[in-house]
Short mmCIF file of C-alpha atoms in Angstrom, two decimals:
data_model
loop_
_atom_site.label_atom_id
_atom_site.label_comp_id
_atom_site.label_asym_id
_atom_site.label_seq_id
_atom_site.Cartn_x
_atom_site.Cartn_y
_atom_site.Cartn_z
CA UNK A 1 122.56 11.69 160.63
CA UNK A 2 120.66 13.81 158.13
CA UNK A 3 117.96 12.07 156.06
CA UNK A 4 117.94 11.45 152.97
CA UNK A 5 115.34 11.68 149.61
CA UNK A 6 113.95 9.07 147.71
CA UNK A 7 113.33 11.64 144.90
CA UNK A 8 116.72 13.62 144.98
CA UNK A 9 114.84 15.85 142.58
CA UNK A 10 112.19 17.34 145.36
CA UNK A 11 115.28 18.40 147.20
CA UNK A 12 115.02 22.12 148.54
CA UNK A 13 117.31 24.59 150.18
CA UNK A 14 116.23 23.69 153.75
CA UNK A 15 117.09 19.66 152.82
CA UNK A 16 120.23 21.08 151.55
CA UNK A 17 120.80 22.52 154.80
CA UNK A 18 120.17 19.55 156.81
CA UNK A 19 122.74 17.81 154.58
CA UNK A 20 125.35 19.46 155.25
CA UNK A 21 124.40 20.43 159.06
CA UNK A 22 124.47 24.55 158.55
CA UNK A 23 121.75 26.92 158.14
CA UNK A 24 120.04 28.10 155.13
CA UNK A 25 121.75 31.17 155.61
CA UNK A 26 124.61 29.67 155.21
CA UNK A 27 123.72 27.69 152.13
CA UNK A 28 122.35 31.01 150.36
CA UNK A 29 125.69 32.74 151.07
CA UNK A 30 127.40 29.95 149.71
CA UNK A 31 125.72 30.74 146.16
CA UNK A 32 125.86 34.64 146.11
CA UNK A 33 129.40 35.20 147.82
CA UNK A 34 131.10 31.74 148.13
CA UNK A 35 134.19 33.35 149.09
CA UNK A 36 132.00 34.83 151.87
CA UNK A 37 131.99 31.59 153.62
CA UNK A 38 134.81 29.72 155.18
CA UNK A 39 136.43 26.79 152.96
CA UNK A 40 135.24 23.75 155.20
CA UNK A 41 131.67 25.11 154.98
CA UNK A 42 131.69 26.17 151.66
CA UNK A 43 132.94 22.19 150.56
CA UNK A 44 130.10 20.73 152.82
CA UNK A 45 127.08 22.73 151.02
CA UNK A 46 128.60 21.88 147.61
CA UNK A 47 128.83 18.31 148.16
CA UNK A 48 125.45 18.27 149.89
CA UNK A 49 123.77 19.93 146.66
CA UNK A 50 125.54 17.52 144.29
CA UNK A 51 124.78 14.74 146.47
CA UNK A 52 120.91 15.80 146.52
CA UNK A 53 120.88 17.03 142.99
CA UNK A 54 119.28 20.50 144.05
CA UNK A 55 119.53 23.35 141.38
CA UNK A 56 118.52 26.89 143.23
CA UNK A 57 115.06 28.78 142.20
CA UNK A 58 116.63 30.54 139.22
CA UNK A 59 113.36 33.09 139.96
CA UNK A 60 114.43 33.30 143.52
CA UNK A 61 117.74 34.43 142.61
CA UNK A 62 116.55 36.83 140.03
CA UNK A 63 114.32 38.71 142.99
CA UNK A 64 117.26 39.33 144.98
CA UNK A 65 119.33 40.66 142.29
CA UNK A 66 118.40 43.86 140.23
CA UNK A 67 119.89 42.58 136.98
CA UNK A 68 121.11 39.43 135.76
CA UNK A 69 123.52 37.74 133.37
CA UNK A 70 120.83 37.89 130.75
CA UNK A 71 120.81 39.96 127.64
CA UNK A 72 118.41 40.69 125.56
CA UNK A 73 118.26 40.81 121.42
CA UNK A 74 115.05 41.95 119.23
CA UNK A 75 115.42 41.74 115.69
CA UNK A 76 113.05 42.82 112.75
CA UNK A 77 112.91 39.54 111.10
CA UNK A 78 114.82 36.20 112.00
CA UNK A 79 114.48 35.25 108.31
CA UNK A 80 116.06 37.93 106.46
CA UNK A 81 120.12 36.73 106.43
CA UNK A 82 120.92 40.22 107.57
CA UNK A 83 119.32 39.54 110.85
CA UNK A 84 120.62 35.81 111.15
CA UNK A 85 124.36 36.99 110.73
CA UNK A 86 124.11 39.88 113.33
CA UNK A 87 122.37 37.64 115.82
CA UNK A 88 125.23 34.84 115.42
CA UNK A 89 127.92 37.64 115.82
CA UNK A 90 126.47 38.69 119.05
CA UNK A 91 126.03 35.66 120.07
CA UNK A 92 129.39 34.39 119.68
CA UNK A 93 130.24 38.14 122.19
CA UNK A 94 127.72 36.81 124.79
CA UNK A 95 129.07 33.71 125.19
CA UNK A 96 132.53 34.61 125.27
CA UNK A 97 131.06 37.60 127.95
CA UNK A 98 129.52 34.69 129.70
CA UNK A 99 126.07 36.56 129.30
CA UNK A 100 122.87 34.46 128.62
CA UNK A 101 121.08 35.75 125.46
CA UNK A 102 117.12 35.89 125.03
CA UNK A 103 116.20 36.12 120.47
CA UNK A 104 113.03 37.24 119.87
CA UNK A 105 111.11 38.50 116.52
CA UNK A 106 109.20 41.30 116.42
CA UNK A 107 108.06 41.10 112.53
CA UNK A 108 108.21 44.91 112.44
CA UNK A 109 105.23 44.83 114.65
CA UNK A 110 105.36 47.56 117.51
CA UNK A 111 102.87 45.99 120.00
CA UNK A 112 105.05 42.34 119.83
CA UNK A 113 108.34 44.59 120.16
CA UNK A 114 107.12 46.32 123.05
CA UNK A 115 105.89 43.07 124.57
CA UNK A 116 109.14 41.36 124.23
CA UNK A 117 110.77 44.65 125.61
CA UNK A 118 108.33 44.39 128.45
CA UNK A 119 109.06 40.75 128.95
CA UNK A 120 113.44 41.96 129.23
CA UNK A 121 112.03 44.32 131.92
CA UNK A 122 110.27 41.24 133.63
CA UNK A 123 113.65 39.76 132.98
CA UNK A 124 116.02 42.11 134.88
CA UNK A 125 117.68 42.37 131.92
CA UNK A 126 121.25 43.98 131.92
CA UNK A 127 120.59 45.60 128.46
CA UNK A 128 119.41 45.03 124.62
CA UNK A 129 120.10 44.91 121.27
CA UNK A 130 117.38 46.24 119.68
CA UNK A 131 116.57 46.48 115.46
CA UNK A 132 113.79 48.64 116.25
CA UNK A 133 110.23 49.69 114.40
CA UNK A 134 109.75 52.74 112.81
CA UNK A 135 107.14 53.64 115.33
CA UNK A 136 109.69 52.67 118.42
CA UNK A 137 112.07 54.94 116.50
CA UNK A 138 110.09 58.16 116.48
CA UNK A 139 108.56 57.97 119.68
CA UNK A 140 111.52 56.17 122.03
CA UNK A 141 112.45 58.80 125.15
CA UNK A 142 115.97 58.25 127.07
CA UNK A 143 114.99 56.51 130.15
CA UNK A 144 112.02 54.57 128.84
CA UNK A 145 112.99 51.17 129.50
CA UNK A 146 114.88 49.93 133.11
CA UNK A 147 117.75 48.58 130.97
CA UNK A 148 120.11 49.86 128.57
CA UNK A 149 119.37 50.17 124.70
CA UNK A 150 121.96 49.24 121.93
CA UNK A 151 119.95 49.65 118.36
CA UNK A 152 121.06 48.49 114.99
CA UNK A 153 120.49 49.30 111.43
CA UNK A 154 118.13 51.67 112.91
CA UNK A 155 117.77 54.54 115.30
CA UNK A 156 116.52 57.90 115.74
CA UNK A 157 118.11 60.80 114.35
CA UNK A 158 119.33 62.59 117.64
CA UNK A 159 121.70 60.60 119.54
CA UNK A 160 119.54 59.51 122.60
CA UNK A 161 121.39 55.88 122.79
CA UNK A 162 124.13 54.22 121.22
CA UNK A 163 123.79 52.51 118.08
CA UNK A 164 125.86 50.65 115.39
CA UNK A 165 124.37 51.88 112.05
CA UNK A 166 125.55 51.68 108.27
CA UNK A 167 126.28 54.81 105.94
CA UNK A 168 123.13 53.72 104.45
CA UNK A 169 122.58 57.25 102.70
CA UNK A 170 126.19 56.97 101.23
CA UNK A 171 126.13 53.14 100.42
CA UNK A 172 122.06 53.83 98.37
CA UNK A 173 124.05 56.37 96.51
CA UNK A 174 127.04 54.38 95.11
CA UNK A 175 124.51 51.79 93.89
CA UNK A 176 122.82 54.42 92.49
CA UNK A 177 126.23 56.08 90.75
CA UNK A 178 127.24 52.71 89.63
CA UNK A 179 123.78 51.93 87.57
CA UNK A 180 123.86 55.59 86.45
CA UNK A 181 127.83 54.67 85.29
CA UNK A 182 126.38 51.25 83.44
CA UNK A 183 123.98 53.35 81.08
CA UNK A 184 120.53 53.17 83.15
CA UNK A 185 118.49 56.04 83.34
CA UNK A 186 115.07 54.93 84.52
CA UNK A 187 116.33 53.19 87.41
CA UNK A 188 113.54 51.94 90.14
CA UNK A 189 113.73 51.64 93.62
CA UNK A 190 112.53 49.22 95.86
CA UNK A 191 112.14 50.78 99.65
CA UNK A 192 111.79 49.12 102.76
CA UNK A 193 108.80 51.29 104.17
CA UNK A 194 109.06 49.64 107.90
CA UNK A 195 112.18 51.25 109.40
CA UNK A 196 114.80 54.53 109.10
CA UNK A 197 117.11 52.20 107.03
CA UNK A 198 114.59 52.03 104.21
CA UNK A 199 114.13 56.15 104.37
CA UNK A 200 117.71 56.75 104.69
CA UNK A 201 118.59 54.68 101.63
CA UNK A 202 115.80 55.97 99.72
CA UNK A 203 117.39 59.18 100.04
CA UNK A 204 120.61 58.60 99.23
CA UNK A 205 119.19 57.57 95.97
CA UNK A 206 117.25 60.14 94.96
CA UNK A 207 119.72 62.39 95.73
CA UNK A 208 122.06 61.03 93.20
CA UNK A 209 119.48 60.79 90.72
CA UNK A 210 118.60 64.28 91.27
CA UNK A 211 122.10 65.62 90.64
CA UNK A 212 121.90 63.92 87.50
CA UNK A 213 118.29 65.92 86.42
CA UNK A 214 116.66 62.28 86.44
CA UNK A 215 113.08 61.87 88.65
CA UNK A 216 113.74 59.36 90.91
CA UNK A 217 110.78 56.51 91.12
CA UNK A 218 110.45 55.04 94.34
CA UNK A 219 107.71 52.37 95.49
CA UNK A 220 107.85 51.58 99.19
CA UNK A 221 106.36 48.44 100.14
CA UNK A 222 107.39 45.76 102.90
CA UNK A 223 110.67 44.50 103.40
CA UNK A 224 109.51 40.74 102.61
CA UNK A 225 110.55 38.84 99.58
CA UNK A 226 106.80 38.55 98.27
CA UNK A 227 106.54 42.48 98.39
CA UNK A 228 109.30 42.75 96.71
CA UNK A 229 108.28 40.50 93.84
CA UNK A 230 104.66 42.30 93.40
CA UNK A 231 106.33 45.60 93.37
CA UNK A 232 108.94 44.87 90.82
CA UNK A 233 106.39 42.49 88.95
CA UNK A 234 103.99 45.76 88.89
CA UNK A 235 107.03 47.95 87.62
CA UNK A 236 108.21 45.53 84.71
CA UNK A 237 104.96 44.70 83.13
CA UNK A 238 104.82 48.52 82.15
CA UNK A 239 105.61 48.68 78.14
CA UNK A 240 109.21 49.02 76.47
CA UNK A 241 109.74 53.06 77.15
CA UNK A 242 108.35 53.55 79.98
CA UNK A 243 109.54 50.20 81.83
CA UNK A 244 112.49 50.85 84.46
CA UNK A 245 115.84 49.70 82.49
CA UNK A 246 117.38 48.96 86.01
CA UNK A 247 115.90 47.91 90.08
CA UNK A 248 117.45 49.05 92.91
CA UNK A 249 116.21 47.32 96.07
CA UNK A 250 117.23 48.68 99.61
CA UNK A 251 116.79 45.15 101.20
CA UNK A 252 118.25 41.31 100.56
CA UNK A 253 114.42 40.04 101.08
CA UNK A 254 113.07 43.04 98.85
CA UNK A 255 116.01 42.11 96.48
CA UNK A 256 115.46 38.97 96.16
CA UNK A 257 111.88 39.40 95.35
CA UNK A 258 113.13 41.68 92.39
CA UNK A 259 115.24 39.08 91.01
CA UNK A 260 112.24 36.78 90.97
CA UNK A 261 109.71 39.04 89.18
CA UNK A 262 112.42 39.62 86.45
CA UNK A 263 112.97 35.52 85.79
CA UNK A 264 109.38 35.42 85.52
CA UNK A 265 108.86 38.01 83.13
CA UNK A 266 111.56 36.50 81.05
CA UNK A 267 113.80 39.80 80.95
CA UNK A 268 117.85 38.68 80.76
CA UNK A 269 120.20 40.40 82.89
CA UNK A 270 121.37 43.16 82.59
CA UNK A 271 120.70 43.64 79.23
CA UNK A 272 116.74 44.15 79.61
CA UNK A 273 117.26 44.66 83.18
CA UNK A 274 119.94 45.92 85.54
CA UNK A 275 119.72 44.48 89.06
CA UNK A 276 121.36 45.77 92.00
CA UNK A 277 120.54 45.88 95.59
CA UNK A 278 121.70 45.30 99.49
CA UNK A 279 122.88 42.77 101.32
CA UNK A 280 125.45 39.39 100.38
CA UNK A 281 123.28 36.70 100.69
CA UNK A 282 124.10 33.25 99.61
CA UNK A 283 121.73 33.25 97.05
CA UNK A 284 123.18 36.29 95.30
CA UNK A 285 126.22 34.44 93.53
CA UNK A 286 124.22 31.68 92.67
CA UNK A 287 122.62 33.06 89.44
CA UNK A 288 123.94 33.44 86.11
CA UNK A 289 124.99 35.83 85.97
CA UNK A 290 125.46 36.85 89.87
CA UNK A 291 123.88 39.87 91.50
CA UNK A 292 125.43 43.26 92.23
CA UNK A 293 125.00 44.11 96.11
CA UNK A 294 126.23 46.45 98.48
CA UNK A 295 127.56 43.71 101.49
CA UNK A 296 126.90 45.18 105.01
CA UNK A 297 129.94 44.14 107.60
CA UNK A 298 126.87 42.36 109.66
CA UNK A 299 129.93 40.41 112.16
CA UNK A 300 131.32 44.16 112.60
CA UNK A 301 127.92 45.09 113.38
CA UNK A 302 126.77 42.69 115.69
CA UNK A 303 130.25 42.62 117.63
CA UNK A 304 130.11 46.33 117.57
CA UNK A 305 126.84 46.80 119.05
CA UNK A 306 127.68 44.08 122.14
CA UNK A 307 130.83 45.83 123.08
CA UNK A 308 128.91 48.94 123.21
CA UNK A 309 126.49 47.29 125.17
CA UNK A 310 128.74 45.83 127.43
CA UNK A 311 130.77 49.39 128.15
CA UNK A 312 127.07 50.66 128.89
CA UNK A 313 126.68 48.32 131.46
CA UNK A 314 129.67 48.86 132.99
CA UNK A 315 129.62 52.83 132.54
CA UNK A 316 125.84 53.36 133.11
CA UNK A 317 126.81 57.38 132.67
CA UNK A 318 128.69 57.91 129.51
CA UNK A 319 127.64 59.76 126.15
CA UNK A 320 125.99 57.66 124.05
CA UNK A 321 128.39 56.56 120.66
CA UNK A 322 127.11 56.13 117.31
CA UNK A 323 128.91 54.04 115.24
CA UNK A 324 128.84 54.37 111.04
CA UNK A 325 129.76 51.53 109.36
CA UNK A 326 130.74 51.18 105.54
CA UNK A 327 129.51 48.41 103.62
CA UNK A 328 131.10 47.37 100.31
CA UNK A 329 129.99 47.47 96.42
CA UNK A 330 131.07 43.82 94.87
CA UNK A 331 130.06 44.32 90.93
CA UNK A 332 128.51 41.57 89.30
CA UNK A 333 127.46 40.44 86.21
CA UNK A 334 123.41 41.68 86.87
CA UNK A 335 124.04 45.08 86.52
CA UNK A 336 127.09 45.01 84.17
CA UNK A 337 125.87 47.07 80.92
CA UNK A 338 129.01 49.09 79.87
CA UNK A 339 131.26 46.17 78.59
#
């Protein structure tokens, strides 16, 4: 009669074995390709591994496989709402893909996004979602990485991989048409300097103001609320005349750093200041009176960018798709001038 364990949890796959009288052969089949092994077996090494309470070498089973059920995600910054709302929505995909999901934070730093990319390769990843740097962005080759790449919000211009990506040239310029509509003519902007989306959106707005024989006035800082509050704070303590009459920011962090430096140089919205900017945070409906934003479909996005993912996985050869996303202009009370 096999033995048993006084500490079930020391168990291994040759006790397992002895358990249920086969070989370890056996008992590995029985885990890879159950169906593999005939029904009276397969019932004997399941019972003997509940009975011993053995769990298999998850990095055993990852050396014998080339990928796994893991995916990956790397976002700019956890914090930002943006981020928070895409990660949820793909997420909620993996789950319902029964795919394990890795998060990690890269900060907009290209050695700790290449680390956690290296660390998905370490993985066997099956593929990842990847908000990338602006440095990953200009120098990323096809083929780089042993998994496939799904980017969002940001990605190089030629279409080397598929990515899920807002109009962000078209959405900068409606902002920028609506504070032009509302009376402003020294309107400011507030650019994410980390990342394509901040460049893209930057000129989307000075080509509007441009068409309208107005210099656009762009300070590019980092896409963190305290930036964003320096730079505006910078911009506003200029005197009546010269002082932007509106701020346009390109990010919810950057915006809300705007809204901050204009409650603290006492300035009432909009009629010292217009206030517009990206992103439909909680926060933004929560002052009186309420911000103007451009809201990004973020559950579109995520979703959008797993199910590409997933069809890469399971066709390793096809074209990569870019997807374009609209967001959508919700007028508010911060930027209403005109009546």
């Amino acid at each position: 009669m096999p033995s048993s364990l006084a500490n079930p949890g020391s168990a291994s796959i040759k006790d397992v074995a002895q358990r249920a009288g086969v070989s370890t052969t056996t008992v590995s089949r029985v885990l890879t390709d159950a169906d593999a092994v005939r029904p009276a077996l397969r019932e004997r090494v399941q019972q003997a591994i509940a009975e011993l309470g053995w769990r298999p070498s998850l990095a055993a089973r990852r050396l014998r496989q080339r990928t796994t059920s893991l995916i990956g995600l790397v976002v700019a910054d956890i914090r930002n709402p943006f981020f928070t709302a895409i990660s949820r929505a793909v997420e909620d995909m993996a789950y319902a893909a029964g795919l394990r999901l890795i998060l990690c934070n890269s900060d907009e730093d290209p050695a700790k996004e290449r680390s956690y990319l290296e660390l998905m390769a370490d993985e066997r990843a099956s593929g990842v979602i990847l908000a990338p740097t602006l440095e990953f962005t200009e120098r990323h080759a096809p083929g780089q990485w042993p998994f496939p790449l799904v980017m969002v919000d940001r990605a190089p211009q030629a279409a080397v991989t598929d990515a899920v990506l807002l109009d962000n040239t078209g959405a900068a310029g409606e902002l920028t048409r609506h504070l032009l509509s509302q009376g402003c003519r020294r309107i400011a902007l507030l650019a994410g300097s980390h990342s394509t989306t901040g460049r893209q959106r930057q000129a989307g707005y000075e080509a509007v103001l441009r068409e309208a024989g107005l210099a656009p006035r762009v300070q590019a800082l980092r896409p963190d609320a305290q930036a964003g509050q320096d730079g505006a704070a910078g911009l506003l303590a200029e005197p009546d005349g010269t002082r932007p009459d509106a701020l346009l920011a390109t990010s919810g962090l950057l915006l809300l750093g705007a809204w901050r430096a204009a409650r603290a140089a006492g300035l009432a919205l909009p009629h010292d200041l217009a206030l517009a900017g990206f992103d439909d945070n909680d926060w933004t409906t929560m002052p009186e009176p309420a911000i103007t934003v451009l809201a990004q479909p973020t559950q579109d996005i995520g979703r959008s960018a797993t199910e590409l993912l997933l069809q890469r996985m399971a066709q390793p050869d096809r074209a990569p798709r870019r997807i374009v996303l609209q967001g959508q202009l919700l007028v508010r009370g911060s930027s209403l001038r005109a009546g």
